[in-house]
Tab-separated table of C-alpha atoms in Angstrom:
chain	number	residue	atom	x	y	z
A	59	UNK	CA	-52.550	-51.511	-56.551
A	60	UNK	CA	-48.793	-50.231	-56.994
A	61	UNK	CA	-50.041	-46.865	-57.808
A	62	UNK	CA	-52.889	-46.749	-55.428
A	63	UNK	CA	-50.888	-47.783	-52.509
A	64	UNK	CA	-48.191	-45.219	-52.719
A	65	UNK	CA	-46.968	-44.287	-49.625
A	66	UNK	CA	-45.398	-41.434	-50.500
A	67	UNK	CA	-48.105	-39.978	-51.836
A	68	UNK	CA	-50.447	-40.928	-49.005
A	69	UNK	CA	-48.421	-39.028	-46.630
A	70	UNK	CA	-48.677	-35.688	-48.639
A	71	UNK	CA	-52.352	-36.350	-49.589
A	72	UNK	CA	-53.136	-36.889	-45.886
A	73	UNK	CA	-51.504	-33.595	-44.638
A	74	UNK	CA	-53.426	-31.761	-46.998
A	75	UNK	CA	-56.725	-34.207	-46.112
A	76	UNK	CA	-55.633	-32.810	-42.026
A	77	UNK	CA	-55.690	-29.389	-43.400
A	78	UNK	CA	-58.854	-29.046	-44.660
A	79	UNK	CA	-61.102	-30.295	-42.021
A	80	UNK	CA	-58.333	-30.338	-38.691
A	81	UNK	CA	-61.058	-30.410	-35.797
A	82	UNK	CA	-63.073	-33.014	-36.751
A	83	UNK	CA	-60.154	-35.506	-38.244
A	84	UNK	CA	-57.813	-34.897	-34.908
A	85	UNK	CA	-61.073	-35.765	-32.715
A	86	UNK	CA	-61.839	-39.220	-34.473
A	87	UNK	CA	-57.870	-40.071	-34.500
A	88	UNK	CA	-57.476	-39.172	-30.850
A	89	UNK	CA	-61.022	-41.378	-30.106
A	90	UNK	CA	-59.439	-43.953	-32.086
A	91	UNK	CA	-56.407	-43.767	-30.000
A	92	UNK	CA	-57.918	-44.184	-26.993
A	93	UNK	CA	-60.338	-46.921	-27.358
A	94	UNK	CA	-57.722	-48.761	-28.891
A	95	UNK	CA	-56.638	-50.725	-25.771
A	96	UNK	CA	-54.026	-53.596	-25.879
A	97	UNK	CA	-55.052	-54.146	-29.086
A	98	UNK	CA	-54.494	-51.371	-32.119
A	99	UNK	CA	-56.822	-48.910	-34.467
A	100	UNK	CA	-58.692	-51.645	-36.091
A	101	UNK	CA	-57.446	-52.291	-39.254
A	102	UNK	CA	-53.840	-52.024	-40.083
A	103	UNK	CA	-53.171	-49.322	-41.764
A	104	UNK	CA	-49.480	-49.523	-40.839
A	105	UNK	CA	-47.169	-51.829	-39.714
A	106	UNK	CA	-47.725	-51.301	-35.993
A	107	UNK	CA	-51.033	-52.928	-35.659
A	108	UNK	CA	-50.566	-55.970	-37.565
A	109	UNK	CA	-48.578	-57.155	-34.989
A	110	UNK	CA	-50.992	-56.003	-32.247
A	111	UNK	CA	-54.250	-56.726	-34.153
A	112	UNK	CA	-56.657	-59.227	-35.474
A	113	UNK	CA	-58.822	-58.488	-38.457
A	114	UNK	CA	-59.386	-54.403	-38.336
A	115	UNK	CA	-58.088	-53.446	-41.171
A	116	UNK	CA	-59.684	-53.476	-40.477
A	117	UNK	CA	-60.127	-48.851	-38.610
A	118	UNK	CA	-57.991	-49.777	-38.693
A	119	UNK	CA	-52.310	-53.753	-39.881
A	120	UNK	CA	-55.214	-50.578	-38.201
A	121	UNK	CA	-51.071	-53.229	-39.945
A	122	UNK	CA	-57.279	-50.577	-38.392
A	123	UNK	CA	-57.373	-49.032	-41.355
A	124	UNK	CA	-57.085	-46.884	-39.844
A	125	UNK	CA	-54.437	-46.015	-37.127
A	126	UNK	CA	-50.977	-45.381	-36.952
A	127	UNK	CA	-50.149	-48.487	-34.787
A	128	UNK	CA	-48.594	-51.295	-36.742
A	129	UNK	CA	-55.008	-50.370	-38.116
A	130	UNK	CA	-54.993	-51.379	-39.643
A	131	UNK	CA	-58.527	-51.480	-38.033
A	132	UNK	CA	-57.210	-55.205	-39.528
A	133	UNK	CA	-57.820	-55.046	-34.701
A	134	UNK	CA	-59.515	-55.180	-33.114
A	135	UNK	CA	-60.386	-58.931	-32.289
A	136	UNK	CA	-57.037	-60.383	-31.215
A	137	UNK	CA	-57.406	-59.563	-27.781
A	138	UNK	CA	-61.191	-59.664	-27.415
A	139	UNK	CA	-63.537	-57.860	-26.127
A	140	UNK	CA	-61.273	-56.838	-22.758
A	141	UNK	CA	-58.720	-55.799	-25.258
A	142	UNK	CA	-60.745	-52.815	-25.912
A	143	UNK	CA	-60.098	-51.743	-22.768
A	144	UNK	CA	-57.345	-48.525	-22.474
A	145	UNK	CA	-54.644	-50.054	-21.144
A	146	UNK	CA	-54.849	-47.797	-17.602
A	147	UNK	CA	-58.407	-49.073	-17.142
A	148	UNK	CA	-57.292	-52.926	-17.457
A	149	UNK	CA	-54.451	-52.287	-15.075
A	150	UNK	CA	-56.752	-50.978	-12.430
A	151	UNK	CA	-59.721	-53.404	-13.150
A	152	UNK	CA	-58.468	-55.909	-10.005
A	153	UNK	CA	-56.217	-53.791	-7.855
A	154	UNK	CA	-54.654	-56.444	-4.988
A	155	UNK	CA	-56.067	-54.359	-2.003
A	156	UNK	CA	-59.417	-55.134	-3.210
A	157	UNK	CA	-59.452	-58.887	-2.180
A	158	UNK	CA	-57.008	-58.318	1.290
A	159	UNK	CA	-58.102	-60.287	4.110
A	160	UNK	CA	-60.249	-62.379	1.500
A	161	UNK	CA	-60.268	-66.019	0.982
A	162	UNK	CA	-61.444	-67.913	-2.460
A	163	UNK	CA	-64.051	-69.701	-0.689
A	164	UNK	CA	-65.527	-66.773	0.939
A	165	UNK	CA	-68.630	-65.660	-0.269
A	166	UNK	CA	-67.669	-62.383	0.038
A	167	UNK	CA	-64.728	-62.525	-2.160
A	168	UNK	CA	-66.823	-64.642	-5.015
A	169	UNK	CA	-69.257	-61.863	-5.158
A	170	UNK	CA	-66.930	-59.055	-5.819
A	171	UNK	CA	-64.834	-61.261	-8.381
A	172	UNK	CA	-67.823	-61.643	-10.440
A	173	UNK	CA	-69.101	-58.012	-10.134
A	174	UNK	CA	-65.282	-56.755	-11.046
A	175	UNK	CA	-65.711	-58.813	-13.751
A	176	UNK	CA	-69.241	-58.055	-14.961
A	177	UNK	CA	-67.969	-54.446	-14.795
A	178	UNK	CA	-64.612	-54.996	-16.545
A	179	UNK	CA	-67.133	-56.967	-19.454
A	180	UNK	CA	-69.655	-54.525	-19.720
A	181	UNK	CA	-66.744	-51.689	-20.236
A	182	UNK	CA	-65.062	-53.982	-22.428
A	183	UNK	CA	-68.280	-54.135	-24.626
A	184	UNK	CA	-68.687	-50.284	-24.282
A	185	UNK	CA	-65.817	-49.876	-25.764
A	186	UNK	CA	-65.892	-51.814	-28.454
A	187	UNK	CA	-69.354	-50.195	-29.055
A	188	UNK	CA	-67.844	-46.910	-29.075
A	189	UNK	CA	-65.019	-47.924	-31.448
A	190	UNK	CA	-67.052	-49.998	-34.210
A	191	UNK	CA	-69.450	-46.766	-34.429
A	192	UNK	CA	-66.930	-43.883	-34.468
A	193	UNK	CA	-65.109	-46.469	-37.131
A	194	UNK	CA	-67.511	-46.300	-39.401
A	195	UNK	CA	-68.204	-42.441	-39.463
A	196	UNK	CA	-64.193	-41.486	-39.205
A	197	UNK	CA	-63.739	-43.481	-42.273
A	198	UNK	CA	-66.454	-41.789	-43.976
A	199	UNK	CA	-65.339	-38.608	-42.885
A	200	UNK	CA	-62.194	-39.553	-44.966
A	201	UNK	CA	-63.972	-40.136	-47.832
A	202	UNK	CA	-65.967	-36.871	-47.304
A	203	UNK	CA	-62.880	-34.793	-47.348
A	204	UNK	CA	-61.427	-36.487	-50.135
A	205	UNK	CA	-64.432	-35.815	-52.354
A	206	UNK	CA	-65.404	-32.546	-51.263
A	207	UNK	CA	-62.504	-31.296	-49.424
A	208	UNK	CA	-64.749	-30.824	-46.403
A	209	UNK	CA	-65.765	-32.578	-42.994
A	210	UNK	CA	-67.494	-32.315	-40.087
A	211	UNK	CA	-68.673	-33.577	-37.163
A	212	UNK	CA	-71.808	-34.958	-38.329
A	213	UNK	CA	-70.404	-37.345	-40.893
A	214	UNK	CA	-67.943	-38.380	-38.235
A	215	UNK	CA	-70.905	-39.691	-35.583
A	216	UNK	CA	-72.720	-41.395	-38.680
A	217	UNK	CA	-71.919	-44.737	-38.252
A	218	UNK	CA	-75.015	-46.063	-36.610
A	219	UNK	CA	-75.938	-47.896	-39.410
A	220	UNK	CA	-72.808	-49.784	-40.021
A	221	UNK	CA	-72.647	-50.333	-37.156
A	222	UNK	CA	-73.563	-53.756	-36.499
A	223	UNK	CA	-71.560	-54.583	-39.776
A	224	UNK	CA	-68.565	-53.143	-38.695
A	225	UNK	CA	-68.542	-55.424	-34.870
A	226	UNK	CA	-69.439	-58.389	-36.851
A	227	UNK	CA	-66.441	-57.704	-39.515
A	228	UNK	CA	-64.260	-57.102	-36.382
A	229	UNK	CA	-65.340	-60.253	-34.277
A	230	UNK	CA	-64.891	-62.255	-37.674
A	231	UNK	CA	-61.448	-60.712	-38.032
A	232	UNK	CA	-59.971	-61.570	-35.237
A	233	UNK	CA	-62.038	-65.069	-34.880
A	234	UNK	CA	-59.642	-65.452	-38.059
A	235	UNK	CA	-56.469	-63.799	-36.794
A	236	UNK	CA	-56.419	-65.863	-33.507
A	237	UNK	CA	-57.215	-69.185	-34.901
A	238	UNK	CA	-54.517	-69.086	-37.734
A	239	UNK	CA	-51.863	-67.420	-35.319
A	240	UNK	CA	-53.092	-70.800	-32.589
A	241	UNK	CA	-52.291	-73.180	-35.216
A	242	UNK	CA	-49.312	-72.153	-36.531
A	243	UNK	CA	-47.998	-71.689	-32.961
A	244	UNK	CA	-49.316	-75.398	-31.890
A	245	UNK	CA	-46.199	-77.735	-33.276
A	246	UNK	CA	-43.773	-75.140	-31.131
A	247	UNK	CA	-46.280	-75.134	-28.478
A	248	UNK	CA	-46.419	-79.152	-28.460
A	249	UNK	CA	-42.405	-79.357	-28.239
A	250	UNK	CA	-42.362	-76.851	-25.187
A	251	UNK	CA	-45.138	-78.589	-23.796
A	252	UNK	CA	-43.127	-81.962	-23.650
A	253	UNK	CA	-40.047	-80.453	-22.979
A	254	UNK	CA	-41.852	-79.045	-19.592
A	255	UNK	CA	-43.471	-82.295	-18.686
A	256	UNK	CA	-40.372	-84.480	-19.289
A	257	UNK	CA	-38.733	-81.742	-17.423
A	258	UNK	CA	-36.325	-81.240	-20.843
A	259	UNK	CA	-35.292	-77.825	-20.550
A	260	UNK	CA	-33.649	-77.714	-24.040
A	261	UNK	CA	-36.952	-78.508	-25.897
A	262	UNK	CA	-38.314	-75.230	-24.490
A	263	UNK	CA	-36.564	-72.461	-26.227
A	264	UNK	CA	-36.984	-75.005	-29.343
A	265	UNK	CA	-40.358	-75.105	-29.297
A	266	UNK	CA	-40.504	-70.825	-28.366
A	267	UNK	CA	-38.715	-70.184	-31.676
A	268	UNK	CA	-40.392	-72.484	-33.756
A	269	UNK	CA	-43.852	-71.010	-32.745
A	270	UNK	CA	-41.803	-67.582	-33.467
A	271	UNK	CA	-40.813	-68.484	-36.807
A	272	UNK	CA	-43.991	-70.089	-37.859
A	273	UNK	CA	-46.197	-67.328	-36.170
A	274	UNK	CA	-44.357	-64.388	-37.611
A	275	UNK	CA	-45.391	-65.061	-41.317
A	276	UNK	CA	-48.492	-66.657	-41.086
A	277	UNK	CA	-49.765	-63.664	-38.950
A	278	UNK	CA	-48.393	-61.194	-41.317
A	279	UNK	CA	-49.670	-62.612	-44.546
A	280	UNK	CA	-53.171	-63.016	-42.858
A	281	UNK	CA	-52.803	-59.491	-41.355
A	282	UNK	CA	-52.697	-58.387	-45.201
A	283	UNK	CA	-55.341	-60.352	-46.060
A	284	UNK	CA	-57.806	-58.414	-43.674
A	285	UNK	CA	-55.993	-55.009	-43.879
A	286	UNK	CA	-59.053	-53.319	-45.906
A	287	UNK	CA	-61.797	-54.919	-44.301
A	288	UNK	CA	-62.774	-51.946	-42.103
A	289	UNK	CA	-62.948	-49.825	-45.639
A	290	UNK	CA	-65.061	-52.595	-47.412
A	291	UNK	CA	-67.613	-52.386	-44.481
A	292	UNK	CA	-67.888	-48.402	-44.946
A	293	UNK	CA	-66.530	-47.395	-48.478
A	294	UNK	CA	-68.865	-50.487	-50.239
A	295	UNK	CA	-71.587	-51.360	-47.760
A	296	UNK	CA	-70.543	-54.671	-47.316
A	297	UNK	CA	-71.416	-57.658	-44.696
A	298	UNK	CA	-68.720	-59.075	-42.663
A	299	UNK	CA	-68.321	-61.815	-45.364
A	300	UNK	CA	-68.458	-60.046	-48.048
A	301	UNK	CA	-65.834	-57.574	-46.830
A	302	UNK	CA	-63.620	-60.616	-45.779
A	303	UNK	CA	-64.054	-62.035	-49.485
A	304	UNK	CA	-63.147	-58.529	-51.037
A	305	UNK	CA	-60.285	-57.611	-48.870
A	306	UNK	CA	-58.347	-60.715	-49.369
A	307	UNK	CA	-59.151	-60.567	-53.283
A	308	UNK	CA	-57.503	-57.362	-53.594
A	309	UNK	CA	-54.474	-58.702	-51.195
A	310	UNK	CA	-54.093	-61.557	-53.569
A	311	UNK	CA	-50.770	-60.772	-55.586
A	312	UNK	CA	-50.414	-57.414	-53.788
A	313	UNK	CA	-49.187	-58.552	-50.172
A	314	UNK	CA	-45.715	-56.729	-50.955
A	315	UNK	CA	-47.040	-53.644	-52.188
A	316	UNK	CA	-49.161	-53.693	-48.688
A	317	UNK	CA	-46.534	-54.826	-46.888
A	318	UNK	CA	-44.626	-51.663	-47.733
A	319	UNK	CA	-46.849	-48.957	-47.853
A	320	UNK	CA	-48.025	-50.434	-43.822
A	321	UNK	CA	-44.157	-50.915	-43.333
A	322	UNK	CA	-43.249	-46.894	-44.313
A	323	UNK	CA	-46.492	-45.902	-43.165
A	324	UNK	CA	-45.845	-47.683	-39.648
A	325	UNK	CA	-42.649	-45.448	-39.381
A	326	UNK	CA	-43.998	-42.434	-40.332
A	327	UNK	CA	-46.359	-42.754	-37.243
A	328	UNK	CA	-43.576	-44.038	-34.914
A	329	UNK	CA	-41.287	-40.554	-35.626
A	330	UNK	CA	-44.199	-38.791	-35.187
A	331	UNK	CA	-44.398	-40.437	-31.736
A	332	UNK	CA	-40.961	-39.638	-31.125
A	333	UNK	CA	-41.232	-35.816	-32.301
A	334	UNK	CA	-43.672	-35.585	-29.035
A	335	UNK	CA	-41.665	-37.397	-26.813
A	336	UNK	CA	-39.028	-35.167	-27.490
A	337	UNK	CA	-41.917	-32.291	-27.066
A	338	UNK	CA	-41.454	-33.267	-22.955
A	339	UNK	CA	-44.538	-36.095	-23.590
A	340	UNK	CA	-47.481	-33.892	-24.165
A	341	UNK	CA	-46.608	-33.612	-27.466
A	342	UNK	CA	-47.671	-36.659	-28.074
A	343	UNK	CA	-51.629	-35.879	-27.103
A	344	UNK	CA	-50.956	-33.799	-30.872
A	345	UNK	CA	-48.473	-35.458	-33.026
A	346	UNK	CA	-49.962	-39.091	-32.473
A	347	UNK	CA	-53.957	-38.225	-33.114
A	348	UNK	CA	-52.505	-35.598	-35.914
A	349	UNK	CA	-50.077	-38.302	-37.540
A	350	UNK	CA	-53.348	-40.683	-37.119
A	351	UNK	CA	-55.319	-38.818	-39.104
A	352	UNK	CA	-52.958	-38.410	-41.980
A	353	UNK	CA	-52.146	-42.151	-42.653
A	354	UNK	CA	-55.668	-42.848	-42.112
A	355	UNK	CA	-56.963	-40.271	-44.804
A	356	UNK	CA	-54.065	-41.736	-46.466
A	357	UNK	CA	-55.038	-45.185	-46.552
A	358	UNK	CA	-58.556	-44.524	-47.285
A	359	UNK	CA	-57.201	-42.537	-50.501
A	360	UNK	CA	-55.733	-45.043	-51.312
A	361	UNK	CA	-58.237	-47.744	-50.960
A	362	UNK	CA	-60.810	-45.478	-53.156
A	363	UNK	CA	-58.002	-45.486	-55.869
A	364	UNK	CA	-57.493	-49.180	-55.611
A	365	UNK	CA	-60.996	-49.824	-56.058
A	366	UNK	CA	-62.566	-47.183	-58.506
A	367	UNK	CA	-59.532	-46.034	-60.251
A	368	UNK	CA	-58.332	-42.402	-61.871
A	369	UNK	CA	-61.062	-41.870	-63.269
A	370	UNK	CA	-63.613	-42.269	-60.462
A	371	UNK	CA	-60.909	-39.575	-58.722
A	372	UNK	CA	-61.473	-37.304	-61.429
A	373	UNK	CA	-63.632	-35.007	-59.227
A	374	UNK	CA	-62.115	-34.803	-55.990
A	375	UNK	CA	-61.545	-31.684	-54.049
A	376	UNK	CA	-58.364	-33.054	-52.360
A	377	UNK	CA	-56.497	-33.674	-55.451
A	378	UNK	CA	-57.679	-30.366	-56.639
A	379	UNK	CA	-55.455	-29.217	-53.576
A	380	UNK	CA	-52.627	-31.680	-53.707
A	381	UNK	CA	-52.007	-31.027	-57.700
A	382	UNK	CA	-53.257	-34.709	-58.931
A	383	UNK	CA	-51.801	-38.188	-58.088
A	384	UNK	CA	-48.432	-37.255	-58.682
């Protein structure tokens, strides 16, 4: 795992991975982007998403496997389905004028809250739709370029049939992500909870940083756990249980090697970010999907090593390119 999950190595191999199919890589990482929501990229491929993500990555701590929020892909779930949402779209889903003049017993009003939110749910679902299918086929699209140093659209809007696997993995994920991170948060929760009810204002920032301190770990060591789910799904074929069972074996033992590589990973995405802020904003619609791409062909790399070692690498086109693992 040390030597598959070099991140150093998973930069440069991703650059050249961006190089030799650019259209098709930049499209998924900029669809990924933006059905990413409040969430992250569904598994974590980097530090970002863990802390924004339940069980992406997983595409991906996507911290969704593929993004370059702190993926992993491990994502998706944390926030439910409405997390899918972009985040404009969820801001605009009840705007205030909408209900002036309106009271909550009126008829009237009742009707429109539930069709605003049988609209914000069926987007929500949409969206998630969208993201567990182009998932599947941009992570297979890294795996196509890897092997053959080639890509297209075509493998990229191939994920149909993983579909279903890939929104059960996710639900599961996060079903995981959010119960672990509601337990460890419930003993700080309980001592803020008093401390508002006996009106004992000291209790409350107690019981705030205890749920921090508690919360922090936990979700970060389960974050790992799930961070190559998403790649399980595609790379292997596996169910949502199976893929849970396979990416915490291979996190077993290897949390601080993943911990890292998501750590340097994370920050190679966030001064890409900062490159096209300084690029007057709209630099960002290139160096964020671009930077994407890279750690996510990166991470997928990487997972192939972990799993099926040098020699099952012996034939790839990209490390005919790159010059080996070195």
């Amino acid at each position: 795992m040390d030597e598959a999950f070099n991140p150093g190595r998973a930069i440069k191999h991703g650059i050249e991975g961006l190089k030799l199919a650019p259209l098709p890589l930049f499209v998924g990482a900029f669809i990924m982007g933006m059905t990413e929501g409040g969430g992250g990229s569904g598994n974590f491929s980097n530090l970002g998403d863990l802390a924004n993500q339940g069980g992406g990555g997983g595409d991906d701590f996507d911290w969704e496997g593929g993004g370059t929020d702190w993926n992993y892909d491990l994502g998706d779930g944390l926030d439910g389905l409405l997390g899918q949402l972009p985040l404009n779209l969820q801001a605009q889903s009840s705007p205030a004028d909408l209900f002036a003049g309106q009271s909550f017993g009126d008829p009237g009003f009742i009707a429109i809250l539930a069709v605003g939110m049988v609209c914000v749910l069926v987007l929500a679902v949409a969206f998630f739709a969208l993201r567990c299918w182009v998932h599947t086929g941009y992570i297979r699209l890294h795996k196509q370029v890897i092997e053959t140093g080639e890509g297209d659209f075509g493998t990229l809007f191939s994920g149909g049939d993983l579909m279903a696997n890939m929104a059960l993995w996710k639900l599961l994920g996060g079903a995981i992500s959010f119960g672990t991170i509601m337990v460890a948060a419930l003993p700080g929760g309980v001592i803020a909870l008093v401390g508002g009810v006996a009106d004992i204002g000291a209790l409350l920032p107690v019981g705030a940083g205890l749920a921090f301190i508690l919360v922090v770990p936990v979700m970060i060591y389960v974050g790992l756990g799930l961070y190559l789910g998403n790649h399980a799904v595609v790379i292997e074929g596996l169910g949502p249980m199976a893929a849970l069972e396979r990416s915490w074996g291979m996190a077993k033992g290897n949390r601080v090697t993943l911990f890292v590589y998501s750590l340097v990973m994370g920050l190679f995405g966030f001064a890409a970010a900062i490159v096209g802020l300084l690029m007057c904003c709209i630099g960002v619609i290139v160096t964020g999907p671009a930077a994407r791409a890279i750690v996510d062909v990166g991470l997928t790399e990487a997972f192939m090593l972990a799993t099926g070692g040098a020699e099952g690498a012996a034939n790839w086109r990209l490390l005919e390119v790159t010059g080996g693992l070195d």
